[in-house]
mmCIF file of C-alpha atoms in Angstrom:
data_model
loop_
_atom_site.group_PDB
_atom_site.id
_atom_site.type_symbol
_atom_site.label_atom_id
_atom_site.label_comp_id
_atom_site.label_asym_id
_atom_site.label_seq_id
_atom_site.Cartn_x
_atom_site.Cartn_y
_atom_site.Cartn_z
ATOM 1 C CA MET L 1 98.328 122.577 215.983
ATOM 2 C CA ASP L 2 95.905 125.809 215.786
ATOM 3 C CA ALA L 3 95.474 128.471 218.200
ATOM 4 C CA THR L 4 93.231 126.943 220.848
ATOM 5 C CA ILE L 5 95.607 124.093 221.006
ATOM 6 C CA LEU L 6 98.411 125.971 221.840
ATOM 7 C CA GLY L 7 96.547 127.856 224.376
ATOM 8 C CA PHE L 8 95.880 124.949 226.447
ATOM 9 C CA LEU L 9 99.438 123.422 226.217
ATOM 10 C CA LEU L 10 100.949 126.430 227.541
ATOM 11 C CA LEU L 11 98.475 127.341 230.351
ATOM 12 C CA ASP L 12 99.098 123.364 231.457
ATOM 13 C CA ALA L 13 103.031 123.991 231.302
ATOM 14 C CA LEU L 14 102.454 127.269 233.306
ATOM 15 C CA GLN L 15 100.353 125.096 235.929
ATOM 16 C CA ASN L 16 102.593 122.260 235.798
ATOM 17 C CA GLY L 17 105.421 124.208 235.878
ATOM 18 C CA VAL L 18 104.801 126.744 238.635
ATOM 19 C CA ILE L 19 104.211 123.412 241.112
ATOM 20 C CA TYR L 20 107.649 121.765 240.062
ATOM 21 C CA GLY L 21 109.407 125.184 240.774
ATOM 22 C CA LEU L 22 107.698 125.237 244.459
ATOM 23 C CA LEU L 23 109.077 121.488 244.482
ATOM 24 C CA ALA L 24 112.926 122.864 243.057
ATOM 25 C CA VAL L 25 113.214 125.458 245.317
ATOM 26 C CA ALA L 26 112.187 123.697 248.228
ATOM 27 C CA MET L 27 114.739 120.761 247.111
ATOM 28 C CA VAL L 28 117.105 123.843 246.702
ATOM 29 C CA LEU L 29 116.558 124.976 250.174
ATOM 30 C CA VAL L 30 116.991 121.647 251.545
ATOM 31 C CA PHE L 31 119.758 120.870 249.640
ATOM 32 C CA ALA L 32 121.935 124.162 249.864
ATOM 33 C CA VAL L 33 121.204 123.555 254.198
ATOM 34 C CA THR L 34 121.691 120.052 254.726
ATOM 35 C CA ARG L 35 123.197 118.651 251.637
ATOM 36 C CA VAL L 36 120.448 116.198 252.002
ATOM 37 C CA ILE L 37 118.240 115.779 248.227
ATOM 38 C CA LEU L 38 114.964 115.806 249.580
ATOM 39 C CA VAL L 39 113.388 112.558 247.917
ATOM 40 C CA PRO L 40 110.252 112.124 250.051
ATOM 41 C CA ILE L 41 109.322 114.891 249.567
ATOM 42 C CA GLY L 42 106.806 114.004 246.994
ATOM 43 C CA GLU L 43 105.047 111.680 249.624
ATOM 44 C CA LEU L 44 104.758 114.802 251.760
ATOM 45 C CA LEU L 45 103.353 116.911 248.707
ATOM 46 C CA MET L 46 100.680 113.562 248.353
ATOM 47 C CA PHE L 47 100.205 113.005 252.332
ATOM 48 C CA ALA L 48 98.466 116.530 252.505
ATOM 49 C CA PRO L 49 95.715 116.108 250.302
ATOM 50 C CA LEU L 50 95.468 112.354 251.105
ATOM 51 C CA SER L 51 95.478 112.978 255.266
ATOM 52 C CA LEU L 52 92.439 115.486 254.309
ATOM 53 C CA VAL L 53 90.056 113.393 252.546
ATOM 54 C CA TRP L 54 90.646 111.476 255.165
ATOM 55 C CA LEU L 55 89.708 113.743 257.667
ATOM 56 C CA GLN L 56 86.532 115.557 255.427
ATOM 57 C CA GLU L 57 85.220 111.606 255.652
ATOM 58 C CA GLY L 58 85.691 112.003 259.809
ATOM 59 C CA ARG L 59 88.521 109.276 259.809
ATOM 60 C CA LEU L 60 92.025 110.090 261.538
ATOM 61 C CA PRO L 61 94.695 109.124 259.099
ATOM 62 C CA GLY L 62 97.661 106.917 259.476
ATOM 63 C CA THR L 63 99.934 109.003 258.016
ATOM 64 C CA LEU L 64 98.720 110.793 262.205
ATOM 65 C CA TRP L 65 99.960 107.994 264.060
ATOM 66 C CA LEU L 66 103.510 108.258 261.917
ATOM 67 C CA ALA L 67 103.917 111.918 262.794
ATOM 68 C CA LEU L 68 103.161 110.930 266.678
ATOM 69 C CA ALA L 69 105.661 107.941 266.362
ATOM 70 C CA LEU L 70 108.582 110.386 264.418
ATOM 71 C CA GLY L 71 107.701 112.918 267.014
ATOM 72 C CA LEU L 72 108.330 110.674 269.897
ATOM 73 C CA LEU L 73 111.855 109.706 268.168
ATOM 74 C CA TRP L 74 112.614 113.164 268.192
ATOM 75 C CA ALA L 75 111.748 113.374 271.992
ATOM 76 C CA LEU L 76 113.696 110.569 273.320
ATOM 77 C CA LEU L 77 117.115 112.216 270.925
ATOM 78 C CA ALA L 78 116.652 115.567 272.680
ATOM 79 C CA ARG L 79 116.191 114.891 275.907
ATOM 80 C CA GLY L 80 115.904 117.253 278.713
ATOM 81 C CA ARG L 81 113.925 120.405 278.138
ATOM 82 C CA GLY L 82 114.634 119.805 273.951
ATOM 83 C CA ALA L 83 112.063 117.826 274.700
ATOM 84 C CA LEU L 84 109.072 119.503 275.471
ATOM 85 C CA TRP L 85 107.984 121.693 272.116
ATOM 86 C CA PRO L 86 107.949 118.582 269.983
ATOM 87 C CA LEU L 87 106.221 116.186 272.757
ATOM 88 C CA GLY L 88 104.000 119.952 272.537
ATOM 89 C CA LEU L 89 103.612 119.936 269.216
ATOM 90 C CA GLY L 90 102.444 116.641 268.970
ATOM 91 C CA VAL L 91 100.208 117.232 271.466
ATOM 92 C CA LEU L 92 99.185 120.201 269.456
ATOM 93 C CA LEU L 93 99.025 118.224 266.558
ATOM 94 C CA LEU L 94 96.199 115.270 267.702
ATOM 95 C CA GLY L 95 94.611 117.533 269.484
ATOM 96 C CA VAL L 96 93.588 119.383 265.828
ATOM 97 C CA PHE L 97 93.348 116.043 264.358
ATOM 98 C CA LEU L 98 90.254 114.959 266.710
ATOM 99 C CA LEU L 99 88.940 118.823 266.149
ATOM 100 C CA ALA L 100 89.266 118.723 262.286
ATOM 101 C CA SER L 101 87.806 115.040 262.501
ATOM 102 C CA ARG L 102 84.020 116.470 263.507
ATOM 103 C CA VAL L 103 84.807 120.273 262.297
ATOM 104 C CA PRO L 104 85.928 120.162 257.990
ATOM 105 C CA PRO L 105 87.160 122.960 257.502
ATOM 106 C CA LEU L 106 89.860 122.629 260.541
ATOM 107 C CA ALA L 107 90.816 119.648 258.403
ATOM 108 C CA TYR L 108 93.183 121.723 255.469
ATOM 109 C CA PRO L 109 95.302 123.251 258.146
ATOM 110 C CA ALA L 110 95.544 120.415 260.091
ATOM 111 C CA ALA L 111 96.678 118.147 256.737
ATOM 112 C CA LEU L 112 98.822 121.191 256.529
ATOM 113 C CA LEU L 113 100.338 121.279 260.114
ATOM 114 C CA LEU L 114 100.485 117.796 259.394
ATOM 115 C CA VAL L 115 103.394 117.705 257.074
ATOM 116 C CA VAL L 116 105.173 120.000 258.101
ATOM 117 C CA TYR L 117 105.101 118.413 261.458
ATOM 118 C CA LEU L 118 106.343 115.366 259.601
ATOM 119 C CA GLY L 119 108.897 117.256 257.719
ATOM 120 C CA ALA L 120 110.867 118.542 260.710
ATOM 121 C CA ALA L 121 110.635 114.950 262.719
ATOM 122 C CA THR L 122 112.135 113.618 259.218
ATOM 123 C CA TYR L 123 114.609 116.208 259.422
ATOM 124 C CA ARG L 124 115.477 115.377 263.436
ATOM 125 C CA VAL L 125 115.331 111.384 263.556
ATOM 126 C CA PHE L 126 117.070 110.468 260.278
ATOM 127 C CA PHE L 127 119.548 113.089 259.324
ATOM 128 C CA GLN L 128 120.117 115.618 261.863
ATOM 129 C CA PRO L 129 122.448 112.027 263.445
ATOM 130 C CA MET L 130 124.357 111.919 260.114
ATOM 131 C CA ARG L 131 125.516 115.414 260.607
ATOM 132 C CA GLU L 132 128.935 114.366 259.438
ATOM 133 C CA ALA L 133 127.744 112.093 256.713
ATOM 134 C CA THR L 134 128.661 112.699 252.595
ATOM 135 C CA VAL L 135 126.263 113.602 250.039
ATOM 136 C CA LEU L 136 126.109 110.094 249.547
ATOM 137 C CA SER L 137 124.724 108.721 252.314
ATOM 138 C CA TYR L 138 122.383 110.950 252.895
ATOM 139 C CA LEU L 139 121.139 110.042 249.424
ATOM 140 C CA ILE L 140 120.438 106.595 250.806
ATOM 141 C CA MET L 141 118.913 107.574 253.539
ATOM 142 C CA ALA L 142 116.459 109.791 251.613
ATOM 143 C CA VAL L 143 115.825 106.970 248.675
ATOM 144 C CA GLY L 144 115.370 104.539 251.599
ATOM 145 C CA LEU L 145 112.512 106.910 252.849
ATOM 146 C CA HIS L 146 111.064 107.494 249.659
ATOM 147 C CA VAL L 147 110.077 103.444 249.336
ATOM 148 C CA ALA L 148 109.003 103.204 253.284
ATOM 149 C CA TYR L 149 106.938 106.593 252.595
ATOM 150 C CA GLN L 150 105.706 105.485 249.950
ATOM 151 C CA GLY L 151 104.928 101.735 251.198
ATOM 152 C CA LEU L 152 103.358 103.308 254.332
ATOM 153 C CA GLY L 153 100.923 105.437 251.656
ATOM 154 C CA LEU L 154 99.765 102.296 250.120
ATOM 155 C CA VAL L 155 98.728 101.117 253.707
ATOM 156 C CA PHE L 156 97.261 103.749 255.430
ATOM 157 C CA PHE L 157 95.036 104.785 252.470
ATOM 158 C CA GLY L 158 95.079 102.002 249.721
ATOM 159 C CA PRO L 159 95.748 101.833 245.912
ATOM 160 C CA GLU L 160 92.888 103.907 245.227
ATOM 161 C CA GLN L 161 92.857 107.477 243.269
ATOM 162 C CA TYR L 162 91.171 110.638 245.641
ATOM 163 C CA ARG L 163 90.096 114.317 244.236
ATOM 164 C CA PRO L 164 89.499 116.632 246.869
ATOM 165 C CA ALA L 165 86.513 119.198 246.148
ATOM 166 C CA PRO L 166 88.561 122.361 244.784
ATOM 167 C CA LEU L 167 88.738 125.392 247.495
ATOM 168 C CA LEU L 168 87.560 127.612 244.319
ATOM 169 C CA PRO L 169 84.735 125.650 242.072
ATOM 170 C CA GLY L 170 83.989 126.793 238.324
ATOM 171 C CA GLU L 171 85.995 128.186 235.697
ATOM 172 C CA VAL L 172 87.508 131.491 234.363
ATOM 173 C CA ALA L 173 88.257 130.401 230.816
ATOM 174 C CA VAL L 174 88.575 127.466 228.859
ATOM 175 C CA GLY L 175 91.391 125.284 229.456
ATOM 176 C CA LEU L 176 92.182 127.659 232.872
ATOM 177 C CA SER L 177 89.541 126.768 235.997
ATOM 178 C CA TRP L 178 89.888 129.240 239.787
ATOM 179 C CA GLN L 179 91.347 126.204 241.222
ATOM 180 C CA GLY L 180 94.532 126.671 238.932
ATOM 181 C CA VAL L 181 94.554 130.429 239.206
ATOM 182 C CA LEU L 182 95.048 129.092 243.230
ATOM 183 C CA VAL L 183 97.738 127.375 242.355
ATOM 184 C CA LEU L 184 98.956 130.297 240.315
ATOM 185 C CA LEU L 185 99.201 132.797 243.004
ATOM 186 C CA PHE L 186 100.086 130.636 245.522
ATOM 187 C CA ALA L 187 103.694 130.039 243.557
ATOM 188 C CA LEU L 188 103.849 133.987 243.326
ATOM 189 C CA ALA L 189 103.381 134.289 246.719
ATOM 190 C CA ALA L 190 105.917 131.836 247.554
ATOM 191 C CA VAL L 191 108.200 132.984 245.513
ATOM 192 C CA LEU L 192 107.477 136.880 246.698
ATOM 193 C CA GLY L 193 107.382 135.447 250.479
ATOM 194 C CA LEU L 194 110.521 133.008 250.314
ATOM 195 C CA TYR L 195 112.873 136.399 248.573
ATOM 196 C CA LEU L 196 111.267 139.173 251.475
ATOM 197 C CA PHE L 197 112.378 136.313 254.000
ATOM 198 C CA PHE L 198 116.168 135.332 252.989
ATOM 199 C CA ARG L 199 116.811 139.214 252.152
ATOM 200 C CA LEU L 200 114.820 141.135 255.166
ATOM 201 C CA SER L 201 114.829 138.598 258.159
ATOM 202 C CA LEU L 202 117.088 137.929 260.437
ATOM 203 C CA PHE L 203 115.983 134.131 261.058
ATOM 204 C CA GLY L 204 116.442 134.362 256.448
ATOM 205 C CA LYS L 205 119.970 135.779 256.810
ATOM 206 C CA ALA L 206 121.085 133.178 259.221
ATOM 207 C CA LEU L 207 120.031 130.581 256.943
ATOM 208 C CA LEU L 208 121.414 131.850 254.031
ATOM 209 C CA ALA L 209 124.737 131.960 255.933
ATOM 210 C CA ALA L 210 124.537 128.666 256.783
ATOM 211 C CA ALA L 211 123.728 127.520 253.563
ATOM 212 C CA GLU L 212 126.764 129.177 252.661
ATOM 213 C CA ASN L 213 129.168 128.465 255.112
ATOM 214 C CA ARG L 214 128.279 126.082 257.846
ATOM 215 C CA LEU L 215 131.491 126.144 259.635
ATOM 216 C CA GLY L 216 131.089 130.381 258.877
ATOM 217 C CA ALA L 217 127.901 130.247 260.502
ATOM 218 C CA ARG L 218 128.671 127.942 263.409
ATOM 219 C CA LEU L 219 131.479 130.412 264.497
ATOM 220 C CA LEU L 220 129.312 133.225 264.597
ATOM 221 C CA GLY L 221 126.700 131.112 266.429
ATOM 222 C CA ILE L 222 123.693 129.862 264.089
ATOM 223 C CA ARG L 223 123.251 126.500 264.861
ATOM 224 C CA PRO L 224 123.751 124.521 261.416
ATOM 225 C CA GLU L 225 121.259 121.751 263.423
ATOM 226 C CA GLU L 226 118.247 124.019 263.584
ATOM 227 C CA ALA L 227 118.709 125.610 260.186
ATOM 228 C CA GLY L 228 118.232 122.295 258.487
ATOM 229 C CA MET L 229 115.345 121.856 260.757
ATOM 230 C CA VAL L 230 113.956 125.220 259.485
ATOM 231 C CA ALA L 231 114.936 123.976 255.844
ATOM 232 C CA PHE L 232 112.984 121.075 255.898
ATOM 233 C CA ALA L 233 109.942 122.511 257.184
ATOM 234 C CA ILE L 234 109.866 124.956 255.074
ATOM 235 C CA ALA L 235 109.953 122.274 251.830
ATOM 236 C CA SER L 236 107.704 120.344 253.697
ATOM 237 C CA PHE L 237 105.040 123.770 253.880
ATOM 238 C CA LEU L 238 105.623 124.269 250.244
ATOM 239 C CA ALA L 239 105.374 120.759 249.110
ATOM 240 C CA GLY L 240 101.969 120.580 251.584
ATOM 241 C CA VAL L 241 99.861 123.460 250.454
ATOM 242 C CA SER L 242 101.307 122.373 246.971
ATOM 243 C CA GLY L 243 99.509 118.394 247.201
ATOM 244 C CA LEU L 244 96.510 120.402 248.703
ATOM 245 C CA LEU L 245 96.085 122.954 245.912
ATOM 246 C CA LEU L 246 97.189 120.202 242.837
ATOM 247 C CA ALA L 247 94.970 117.087 244.192
ATOM 248 C CA PRO L 248 91.989 118.784 242.841
ATOM 249 C CA LEU L 249 92.899 118.703 239.257
ATOM 250 C CA ILE L 250 94.728 115.890 239.147
ATOM 251 C CA ASN L 251 93.689 113.211 242.113
ATOM 252 C CA ALA L 252 95.988 112.280 244.682
ATOM 253 C CA ALA L 253 97.264 108.550 245.214
ATOM 254 C CA TYR L 254 99.870 107.186 247.147
ATOM 255 C CA PHE L 255 102.215 106.696 244.269
ATOM 256 C CA MET L 256 101.642 110.081 242.683
ATOM 257 C CA GLY L 257 104.302 112.212 244.210
ATOM 258 C CA PHE L 258 107.347 110.144 243.256
ATOM 259 C CA MET L 259 106.962 111.963 239.453
ATOM 260 C CA LEU L 260 106.094 114.696 240.516
ATOM 261 C CA GLY L 261 108.600 115.240 243.109
ATOM 262 C CA LEU L 262 111.295 113.522 239.998
ATOM 263 C CA LYS L 263 110.688 116.338 237.881
ATOM 264 C CA GLY L 264 111.065 119.001 240.460
ATOM 265 C CA PHE L 265 114.516 116.998 241.156
ATOM 266 C CA VAL L 266 115.138 117.882 236.801
ATOM 267 C CA ALA L 267 114.309 121.492 238.192
ATOM 268 C CA ALA L 268 116.570 121.671 240.608
ATOM 269 C CA ILE L 269 119.616 120.317 238.785
ATOM 270 C CA LEU L 270 119.104 122.410 236.010
ATOM 271 C CA GLY L 271 119.612 125.027 238.300
ATOM 272 C CA GLY L 272 122.970 123.378 239.832
ATOM 273 C CA LEU L 273 120.947 122.736 243.178
ATOM 274 C CA VAL L 274 122.291 126.244 244.238
ATOM 275 C CA SER L 275 120.178 128.579 242.050
ATOM 276 C CA TYR L 276 116.434 129.241 243.122
ATOM 277 C CA PRO L 277 115.932 131.650 240.160
ATOM 278 C CA VAL L 278 117.614 129.094 237.962
ATOM 279 C CA ALA L 279 115.345 126.697 239.517
ATOM 280 C CA LEU L 280 112.118 127.952 239.122
ATOM 281 C CA VAL L 281 113.243 128.964 235.435
ATOM 282 C CA GLY L 282 114.437 125.127 234.951
ATOM 283 C CA ALA L 283 110.853 123.797 236.094
ATOM 284 C CA LEU L 284 109.010 126.400 233.410
ATOM 285 C CA LEU L 285 110.751 124.485 230.950
ATOM 286 C CA VAL L 286 110.222 121.456 232.824
ATOM 287 C CA GLY L 287 106.490 122.061 232.460
ATOM 288 C CA LEU L 288 106.706 123.167 229.161
ATOM 289 C CA PHE L 289 108.886 120.518 227.418
ATOM 290 C CA GLU L 290 106.103 118.017 229.501
ATOM 291 C CA SER L 291 103.747 119.692 227.653
ATOM 292 C CA PHE L 292 104.394 119.661 224.282
ATOM 293 C CA THR L 293 105.838 115.810 224.726
ATOM 294 C CA SER L 294 102.360 115.098 225.945
ATOM 295 C CA PHE L 295 101.204 116.085 222.731
ATOM 296 C CA TYR L 296 103.156 115.203 220.173
ATOM 297 C CA ALA L 297 104.755 111.515 221.886
ATOM 298 C CA SER L 298 102.585 111.327 224.714
ATOM 299 C CA ALA L 299 104.037 107.334 224.941
ATOM 300 C CA TYR L 300 107.564 109.130 225.878
ATOM 301 C CA LYS L 301 107.012 111.828 227.477
ATOM 302 C CA GLU L 302 107.830 110.972 231.052
ATOM 303 C CA ALA L 303 111.709 109.321 229.377
ATOM 304 C CA LEU L 304 112.330 112.457 227.205
ATOM 305 C CA VAL L 305 111.628 115.218 230.298
ATOM 306 C CA PHE L 306 114.180 112.452 232.198
ATOM 307 C CA LEU L 307 115.997 112.941 229.286
ATOM 308 C CA LEU L 308 116.904 117.078 230.419
ATOM 309 C CA LEU L 309 118.497 116.088 233.251
ATOM 310 C CA VAL L 310 121.168 114.394 230.200
ATOM 311 C CA PRO L 311 122.886 118.333 228.731
ATOM 312 C CA ALA L 312 122.190 119.337 232.726
ATOM 313 C CA LEU L 313 124.972 116.933 234.296
ATOM 314 C CA PHE L 314 127.348 117.945 231.724
ATOM 315 C CA VAL L 315 126.790 121.263 231.804
ATOM 316 C CA GLN L 316 127.952 120.927 235.754
ATOM 317 C CA SER L 317 130.435 118.362 234.792
ATOM 318 C CA LEU L 318 132.254 120.884 233.427
ATOM 319 C CA ARG L 319 132.126 123.130 235.654
ATOM 320 C CA ALA L 320 133.394 120.848 238.024
ATOM 321 C CA ARG L 321 137.067 120.934 239.419
ATOM 322 C CA ALA L 322 138.819 117.451 238.001
ATOM 323 C CA VAL L 323 139.766 115.152 240.784
ATOM 324 C CA GLU L 324 143.498 114.690 240.950
ATOM 325 C CA GLU L 325 145.136 111.632 241.368
#
């Protein structure tokens, strides 16, 4: 291995690692607030660029009707005054999509709005009614949603892979495109924004309180249900923007989100599903490990990446309290 190859591998590791880091932070946030392991985050990530491609071709994607159907169920579950704002957001979403199908530059915010709305509706329809369920029950529901959303992705978009045009064409240097720079800049902005949101804003502190102690937060007037919806919306936003920025670099297809989400989950596990900084460091480690194993043992790179779970889970098991009989 010479210096040129090493540079390519390090750039690839950094670019992939920051995406895994954003997904890991999103999963840690959702788990801390709701105890839900957000398995379908990869599908949310892919829905954004796939919907974008459909809009740029002047077509309305099937994900729009999925989001509106979940929004209608959301309104039926809310009833009364609470039903007005999901219906209002659904009408706004439909209007933005109809406009974006005729005005291509609006396709990016429309696709992002779709994913955020879909994430919030997913929580309200499927997880909030299970508020007293166990982590295992949440996991079963999340895996079921992953299977359902992936199957619907095949129905909506077909088996083809799509590569939307990059926002910034061209290369900064050999091995690093301007689109890759956008990925890195968004990762930095997202980390800084989340830090300021949680440390300086009242709403962010309320979200942290709900993550630390749900009962105590409820006694202080913080509704864990609303905190859970905000956590899902933030996670969906991070996934949507990551998908829009990453798709011009790696293509987008209905089946590709699962592997990205799973590697984000590996990074989140390395952080113990509780620490944002450690999850980010774990994501960079996953990206670095994947990059070098793809060079030395490309046939086994996926298995070797997931092998990182073994020592992480072993360390977590040592920290856990023994179950007394």
